[in-house]
Amino acid sequence: MTFRRAAEMTAQKDGSAPRARHVVAGILLAAAFLSPSAGLAERLTAVIPKQTIYPGEAIDASRLEVVDVTNPDLTDGYVRTLSEIDGKVSKRTLLPGRVILASALREQYAVERGSTVRLVFSNGGLTISAAGSPLQDAAIGDLIRARNIDTGVIVSGTVMADGTIHVVAK
């Protein structure tokens, strides 16, 4: 639109009628700058829920949809593809039609507070294994505290993929 007005103003100063091809060229040029799907700009997408997702719920791809971003002022930090959200759990309530922030997601817990897990301590050739109970929920790779069920001693360790906790030496 701005380009069309500029073409009309120059035509009026000359006293002649505006040329149609200048007007069409101006409209096409304006469309290229304003339209994100014009090929000159990268097409941005966002993942939004189709229905309300509550905290603690695993996020399923059937409850999501990928849409084009129409707001150029949208700040970064939102989920753009379904692969970014695969296997995650919601930390907050996610409303339909709103973008999902990456900070509102977490990995699924590998161990849950109060459950029974195996505590493993390894030092050189020595390996000690005992039953334990985590004192908090944790994902794989998290450093947590757990209570040895037999002795009551609280130890710290790293959660492993198989659900065991590898105890660190003091």
Coordinates of N, CA and C in Angstrom, one line a residue:
M1 N 0.8 -1.2 0.0 CA 0.0 0.0 0.0 C 0.9 1.3 0.0
T2 N 1.9 1.3 0.8 CA 2.8 2.5 0.8 C 3.4 2.7 -0.6
F3 N 3.7 1.6 -1.3 CA 4.3 1.8 -2.6 C 3.3 2.3 -3.6
R4 N 2.1 1.9 -3.4 CA 1.0 2.4 -4.4 C 0.8 3.9 -4.2
R5 N 0.8 4.3 -2.9 CA 0.6 5.8 -2.7 C 1.8 6.6 -3.3
A6 N 3.0 6.1 -3.1 CA 4.1 6.8 -3.7 C 4.1 6.9 -5.2
A7 N 3.6 5.8 -5.9 CA 3.5 5.9 -7.3 C 2.4 6.9 -7.7
E8 N 1.3 6.9 -7.0 CA 0.2 7.9 -7.3 C 0.7 9.3 -7.1
M9 N 1.5 9.6 -6.0 CA 1.9 10.9 -5.7 C 2.9 11.4 -6.8
T10 N 3.8 10.5 -7.3 CA 4.8 11.0 -8.3 C 4.0 11.2 -9.6
A11 N 3.0 10.4 -9.9 CA 2.2 10.6 -11.1 C 1.4 12.0 -11.1
Q12 N 1.0 12.3 -9.9 CA 0.2 13.6 -9.8 C 1.1 14.8 -10.0
K13 N 2.4 14.7 -9.5 CA 3.3 15.8 -9.6 C 3.6 16.1 -11.1
D14 N 3.8 15.0 -11.9 CA 4.1 15.1 -13.3 C 2.8 15.6 -14.1
G15 N 1.7 15.4 -13.5 CA 0.5 15.7 -14.2 C -0.1 14.6 -15.1
S16 N 0.6 13.5 -15.1 CA 0.2 12.3 -15.9 C -0.4 11.3 -15.0
A17 N -1.2 10.4 -15.6 CA -1.8 9.3 -14.9 C -0.8 8.2 -14.5
P18 N -0.9 7.6 -13.3 CA 0.0 6.6 -12.9 C 0.0 5.4 -13.9
R19 N 1.1 4.8 -14.1 CA 1.2 3.6 -14.9 C 0.8 2.4 -14.1
A20 N 0.0 1.5 -14.8 CA -0.5 0.4 -14.1 C 0.6 -0.6 -13.7
R21 N 1.6 -0.7 -14.5 CA 2.7 -1.7 -14.1 C 3.4 -1.2 -12.8
H22 N 3.6 0.1 -12.7 CA 4.2 0.6 -11.5 C 3.4 0.3 -10.2
V23 N 2.1 0.4 -10.4 CA 1.2 0.1 -9.2 C 1.3 -1.3 -8.9
V24 N 1.2 -2.2 -9.9 CA 1.2 -3.6 -9.7 C 2.6 -4.0 -9.1
A25 N 3.7 -3.5 -9.6 CA 5.0 -3.8 -9.1 C 5.1 -3.3 -7.6
G26 N 4.5 -2.2 -7.3 CA 4.5 -1.7 -5.9 C 3.7 -2.6 -5.0
I27 N 2.6 -3.1 -5.5 CA 1.8 -4.0 -4.7 C 2.5 -5.3 -4.4
L28 N 3.1 -5.9 -5.5 CA 3.9 -7.1 -5.3 C 5.1 -7.0 -4.4
L29 N 5.8 -5.8 -4.5 CA 6.9 -5.6 -3.6 C 6.4 -5.4 -2.2
A30 N 5.3 -4.8 -1.9 CA 4.8 -4.6 -0.6 C 4.4 -6.0 -0.1
A31 N 3.8 -6.8 -0.9 CA 3.3 -8.2 -0.5 C 4.5 -9.0 -0.1
A32 N 5.6 -8.8 -0.8 CA 6.8 -9.6 -0.5 C 7.4 -9.2 0.9
F33 N 7.3 -8.0 1.2 CA 7.9 -7.5 2.5 C 6.9 -7.8 3.7
L34 N 5.6 -7.8 3.4 CA 4.7 -8.0 4.5 C 4.3 -9.4 4.7
S35 N 4.3 -10.3 3.7 CA 3.9 -11.7 3.8 C 5.0 -12.6 4.2
P36 N 4.9 -13.3 5.4 CA 6.0 -14.3 5.7 C 6.0 -15.5 4.8
S37 N 5.0 -15.8 4.0 CA 5.0 -16.9 3.1 C 5.4 -16.5 1.7
A38 N 6.0 -15.3 1.6 CA 6.4 -14.8 0.3 C 7.6 -15.5 -0.3
G39 N 8.3 -16.3 0.5 CA 9.5 -16.9 0.0 C 10.8 -16.2 0.4
L40 N 10.7 -14.9 0.6 CA 11.9 -14.1 1.0 C 12.1 -14.3 2.5
A41 N 11.1 -14.4 3.3 CA 11.3 -14.6 4.7 C 11.1 -16.1 5.1
E42 N 11.7 -16.5 6.2 CA 11.5 -17.8 6.7 C 10.1 -18.0 7.3
R43 N 9.5 -19.2 7.0 CA 8.2 -19.5 7.5 C 8.3 -19.9 8.9
L44 N 7.7 -19.2 9.9 CA 7.8 -19.5 11.3 C 6.6 -20.3 11.7
T45 N 6.7 -21.3 12.5 CA 5.6 -22.1 13.0 C 5.7 -22.2 14.5
A46 N 4.6 -22.5 15.1 CA 4.5 -22.7 16.6 C 3.6 -23.9 16.9
V47 N 3.8 -24.5 18.0 CA 3.0 -25.6 18.4 C 2.0 -25.1 19.5
I48 N 0.7 -25.4 19.3 CA -0.3 -25.0 20.2 C -1.2 -26.2 20.6
P49 N -1.8 -26.2 21.8 CA -2.7 -27.3 22.2 C -4.0 -27.1 21.6
K50 N -4.7 -28.2 21.3 CA -6.1 -28.2 20.8 C -7.1 -28.1 22.0
Q51 N -6.6 -28.6 23.1 CA -7.4 -28.6 24.3 C -6.6 -28.3 25.5
T52 N -7.2 -28.1 26.7 CA -6.4 -27.7 27.9 C -5.6 -28.9 28.3
I53 N -4.3 -28.7 28.6 CA -3.4 -29.7 29.2 C -3.0 -29.2 30.6
Y54 N -3.2 -30.1 31.6 CA -3.0 -29.7 32.9 C -1.6 -30.1 33.4
P55 N -1.1 -29.4 34.5 CA 0.3 -29.8 35.0 C 0.4 -31.3 35.3
G56 N 1.6 -31.8 35.0 CA 1.8 -33.2 35.3 C 1.3 -34.2 34.2
E57 N 0.6 -33.7 33.2 CA 0.1 -34.6 32.1 C 1.2 -34.7 31.0
A58 N 1.3 -36.0 30.6 CA 2.2 -36.2 29.4 C 1.6 -35.6 28.2
I59 N 2.4 -35.0 27.4 CA 1.9 -34.3 26.2 C 1.9 -35.2 25.0
D60 N 0.8 -35.4 24.4 CA 0.6 -36.3 23.3 C 0.4 -35.5 22.0
A61 N 1.0 -35.9 20.9 CA 0.9 -35.2 19.6 C -0.5 -35.1 19.1
S62 N -1.4 -36.0 19.5 CA -2.8 -35.9 19.0 C -3.5 -34.7 19.6
R63 N -3.0 -34.1 20.7 CA -3.6 -33.0 21.4 C -3.0 -31.7 21.0
L64 N -2.1 -31.7 20.0 CA -1.4 -30.5 19.5 C -1.6 -30.2 18.1
E65 N -1.3 -29.0 17.6 CA -1.3 -28.7 16.2 C -0.2 -27.7 16.0
V66 N 0.3 -27.7 14.8 CA 1.4 -26.8 14.3 C 0.7 -25.7 13.5
V67 N 0.9 -24.5 13.8 CA 0.3 -23.3 13.1 C 1.4 -22.4 12.6
D68 N 1.1 -21.5 11.6 CA 2.0 -20.5 11.2 C 1.9 -19.3 12.2
V69 N 3.1 -18.7 12.4 CA 3.1 -17.5 13.3 C 2.8 -16.3 12.5
T70 N 1.8 -15.6 12.9 CA 1.3 -14.4 12.2 C 1.7 -13.1 13.0
N71 N 2.2 -13.2 14.2 CA 2.6 -12.1 15.0 C 4.1 -11.9 14.9
P72 N 4.6 -10.9 14.2 CA 6.0 -10.7 14.1 C 6.7 -10.3 15.4
D73 N 5.9 -9.8 16.3 CA 6.5 -9.4 17.6 C 6.6 -10.5 18.7
L74 N 6.3 -11.7 18.3 CA 6.3 -12.8 19.2 C 7.7 -13.1 19.7
T75 N 8.0 -13.1 21.0 CA 9.3 -13.3 21.5 C 9.7 -14.7 21.4
D76 N 11.0 -15.0 21.4 CA 11.5 -16.3 21.3 C 11.3 -17.1 22.6
G77 N 11.5 -18.4 22.5 CA 11.3 -19.2 23.7 C 10.1 -20.2 23.6
Y78 N 9.4 -20.2 22.5 CA 8.3 -21.0 22.4 C 8.6 -22.3 21.5
V79 N 7.8 -23.3 21.6 CA 8.1 -24.6 20.9 C 7.6 -24.4 19.5
R80 N 8.5 -24.7 18.5 CA 8.2 -24.5 17.1 C 7.9 -25.8 16.4
T81 N 8.4 -27.0 16.8 CA 8.1 -28.2 16.1 C 7.6 -29.3 17.1
L82 N 7.0 -30.3 16.6 CA 6.5 -31.4 17.5 C 7.6 -32.2 18.1
S83 N 8.8 -32.2 17.4 CA 9.9 -33.0 17.9 C 10.5 -32.4 19.1
E84 N 10.3 -31.1 19.3 CA 10.8 -30.5 20.6 C 10.0 -30.8 21.8
I85 N 8.8 -31.3 21.6 CA 7.9 -31.5 22.7 C 7.6 -33.0 23.0
D86 N 8.2 -33.8 22.1 CA 8.0 -35.3 22.2 C 8.5 -35.9 23.5
G87 N 7.6 -36.6 24.3 CA 8.0 -37.2 25.5 C 8.1 -36.3 26.7
K88 N 7.7 -35.1 26.6 CA 7.7 -34.1 27.7 C 6.4 -34.1 28.5
V89 N 6.5 -33.5 29.7 CA 5.4 -33.4 30.6 C 5.2 -31.9 30.9
S90 N 3.9 -31.5 31.0 CA 3.6 -30.1 31.3 C 3.9 -29.7 32.7
K91 N 4.5 -28.5 33.0 CA 4.7 -28.0 34.3 C 3.6 -27.0 34.7
R92 N 2.9 -26.5 33.7 CA 1.9 -25.5 33.9 C 0.7 -25.9 33.1
T93 N -0.5 -25.2 33.3 CA -1.6 -25.4 32.5 C -1.4 -24.8 31.1
L94 N -1.6 -25.6 30.1 CA -1.5 -25.1 28.7 C -2.8 -24.9 28.1
L95 N -3.1 -23.7 27.7 CA -4.4 -23.3 27.1 C -4.5 -23.5 25.6
P96 N -5.7 -23.9 25.1 CA -5.8 -24.0 23.7 C -5.6 -22.7 22.9
G97 N -4.9 -22.8 21.8 CA -4.7 -21.6 21.0 C -3.6 -20.7 21.4
R98 N -2.9 -21.0 22.5 CA -1.8 -20.3 23.0 C -0.5 -21.0 22.7
V99 N 0.6 -20.3 22.4 CA 1.9 -20.9 22.2 C 2.4 -21.6 23.5
I100 N 3.2 -22.7 23.3 CA 3.7 -23.4 24.4 C 5.1 -23.0 24.6
L101 N 5.4 -22.4 25.8 CA 6.8 -22.0 26.1 C 7.6 -23.2 26.5
A102 N 8.9 -23.2 26.1 CA 9.8 -24.3 26.4 C 10.0 -24.4 27.9
S103 N 9.9 -23.3 28.6 CA 10.0 -23.3 30.1 C 8.9 -24.0 30.8
A104 N 7.8 -24.2 30.1 CA 6.6 -24.8 30.7 C 6.6 -26.4 30.6
L105 N 7.7 -26.9 30.1 CA 7.9 -28.3 29.9 C 9.0 -28.9 30.7
R106 N 8.9 -30.2 31.0 CA 10.0 -30.9 31.7 C 10.1 -32.3 31.2
E107 N 11.2 -33.0 31.5 CA 11.3 -34.4 31.1 C 10.5 -35.2 32.1
Q108 N 10.1 -36.4 31.6 CA 9.3 -37.3 32.5 C 10.2 -37.8 33.7
Y109 N 9.7 -38.0 34.8 CA 10.4 -38.5 36.0 C 10.8 -39.9 35.8
A110 N 12.1 -40.2 36.1 CA 12.6 -41.6 36.1 C 12.4 -42.3 37.4
V111 N 12.4 -41.5 38.5 CA 12.1 -42.0 39.8 C 11.2 -41.0 40.5
E112 N 10.3 -41.6 41.4 CA 9.3 -40.8 42.1 C 9.5 -40.9 43.6
R113 N 9.3 -39.8 44.3 CA 9.5 -39.7 45.7 C 8.7 -40.8 46.4
G114 N 9.3 -41.5 47.3 CA 8.6 -42.5 48.1 C 8.7 -43.9 47.5
S115 N 9.0 -44.0 46.3 CA 9.1 -45.4 45.6 C 10.4 -46.1 46.1
T116 N 10.5 -47.4 45.8 CA 11.7 -48.1 46.1 C 12.6 -48.2 44.9
V117 N 13.9 -47.9 45.1 CA 14.9 -47.9 44.0 C 16.1 -48.7 44.5
R118 N 17.0 -49.0 43.6 CA 18.3 -49.6 43.9 C 19.3 -48.5 44.0
L119 N 20.0 -48.4 45.1 CA 21.2 -47.5 45.3 C 22.4 -48.3 45.0
V120 N 23.3 -47.7 44.2 CA 24.5 -48.4 43.8 C 25.7 -47.5 44.1
F121 N 26.7 -48.0 44.8 CA 27.9 -47.3 45.0 C 29.1 -48.1 44.4
S122 N 29.9 -47.5 43.6 CA 31.0 -48.1 43.0 C 32.3 -47.3 43.2
N123 N 33.3 -48.0 43.6 CA 34.6 -47.4 43.8 C 35.7 -48.4 43.5
G124 N 36.3 -48.2 42.3 CA 37.3 -49.2 41.8 C 36.6 -50.5 41.6
G125 N 37.1 -51.6 42.2 CA 36.5 -52.9 42.1 C 35.4 -53.2 43.0
L126 N 35.1 -52.3 44.0 CA 34.1 -52.5 45.0 C 32.7 -51.9 44.5
T127 N 31.7 -52.8 44.6 CA 30.3 -52.3 44.2 C 29.4 -52.7 45.4
I128 N 28.7 -51.7 45.9 CA 27.7 -52.0 47.0 C 26.4 -51.6 46.5
S129 N 25.4 -52.5 46.7 CA 24.0 -52.2 46.2 C 23.1 -52.3 47.4
A130 N 22.1 -51.4 47.5 CA 21.1 -51.5 48.6 C 19.8 -50.9 48.2
A131 N 18.8 -51.2 48.9 CA 17.4 -50.7 48.6 C 17.3 -49.2 49.2
G132 N 16.7 -48.4 48.4 CA 16.6 -47.0 48.9 C 15.3 -46.4 48.4
S133 N 15.0 -45.2 49.0 CA 13.8 -44.5 48.7 C 14.1 -43.0 48.3
P134 N 13.8 -42.6 47.1 CA 14.2 -41.2 46.8 C 13.3 -40.2 47.6
L135 N 14.0 -39.1 48.0 CA 13.3 -38.0 48.7 C 12.6 -37.0 47.9
Q136 N 12.8 -37.1 46.6 CA 12.2 -36.2 45.6 C 12.0 -36.8 44.2
D137 N 11.1 -36.3 43.4 CA 11.0 -36.7 42.0 C 12.2 -36.3 41.2
A138 N 12.6 -37.1 40.3 CA 13.8 -36.7 39.5 C 13.8 -37.3 38.1
A139 N 14.3 -36.6 37.1 CA 14.5 -37.1 35.8 C 15.9 -37.7 35.7
I140 N 16.2 -38.4 34.6 CA 17.5 -39.0 34.3 C 18.6 -37.9 34.3
G141 N 19.6 -38.2 35.1 CA 20.8 -37.2 35.2 C 20.7 -36.3 36.3
D142 N 19.6 -36.2 37.0 CA 19.4 -35.3 38.2 C 20.2 -35.8 39.4
L143 N 20.7 -34.9 40.1 CA 21.4 -35.3 41.4 C 20.3 -35.1 42.5
I144 N 20.0 -36.2 43.2 CA 19.0 -36.2 44.2 C 19.5 -36.8 45.5
R145 N 18.7 -36.7 46.6 CA 18.9 -37.3 47.9 C 18.0 -38.5 48.0
A146 N 18.5 -39.6 48.6 CA 17.7 -40.8 48.8 C 18.1 -41.4 50.1
R147 N 17.1 -42.1 50.7 CA 17.3 -42.7 52.1 C 17.6 -44.2 51.9
N148 N 18.6 -44.7 52.5 CA 18.9 -46.1 52.5 C 17.8 -46.7 53.4
I149 N 17.0 -47.7 52.9 CA 15.9 -48.2 53.7 C 16.4 -49.0 54.9
D150 N 17.6 -49.7 54.7 CA 18.1 -50.6 55.8 C 18.7 -49.8 56.9
T151 N 19.4 -48.8 56.7 CA 20.2 -48.0 57.7 C 19.6 -46.7 58.0
G152 N 18.8 -46.1 57.1 CA 18.2 -44.8 57.4 C 19.1 -43.6 57.0
V153 N 20.3 -44.0 56.5 CA 21.3 -42.9 56.1 C 20.8 -42.3 54.8
I154 N 20.9 -40.9 54.8 CA 20.5 -40.2 53.5 C 21.8 -40.0 52.7
V155 N 21.7 -40.4 51.4 CA 22.9 -40.2 50.5 C 22.5 -39.4 49.3
S156 N 23.4 -38.9 48.6 CA 23.2 -38.2 47.3 C 23.7 -39.0 46.2
G157 N 22.9 -39.0 45.1 CA 23.3 -39.7 43.9 C 22.7 -39.2 42.6
T158 N 23.1 -39.8 41.5 CA 22.6 -39.4 40.2 C 21.7 -40.4 39.7
V159 N 20.5 -40.0 39.1 CA 19.5 -40.9 38.6 C 20.0 -41.4 37.2
M160 N 20.0 -42.7 37.1 CA 20.4 -43.3 35.8 C 19.2 -43.7 35.0
A161 N 19.4 -44.1 33.7 CA 18.3 -44.4 32.8 C 17.5 -45.6 33.2
D162 N 18.2 -46.6 33.9 CA 17.5 -47.8 34.3 C 16.7 -47.6 35.6
G163 N 16.7 -46.4 36.2 CA 16.0 -46.2 37.4 C 16.8 -46.4 38.7
T164 N 18.0 -46.7 38.6 CA 18.9 -46.8 39.8 C 19.5 -45.5 40.1
I165 N 20.0 -45.4 41.3 CA 20.7 -44.1 41.7 C 22.1 -44.5 42.1
H166 N 23.0 -43.9 41.3 CA 24.5 -44.1 41.6 C 24.9 -43.1 42.6
V167 N 25.3 -43.6 43.8 CA 25.6 -42.8 44.9 C 27.0 -42.2 44.7
V168 N 27.2 -40.9 45.1 CA 28.5 -40.3 45.0 C 29.2 -40.4 46.4
A169 N 30.5 -40.5 46.3 CA 31.3 -40.6 47.6 C 31.4 -39.2 48.2
K170 N 31.5 -39.1 49.5 CA 31.6 -37.9 50.2 C 33.0 -37.4 50.2

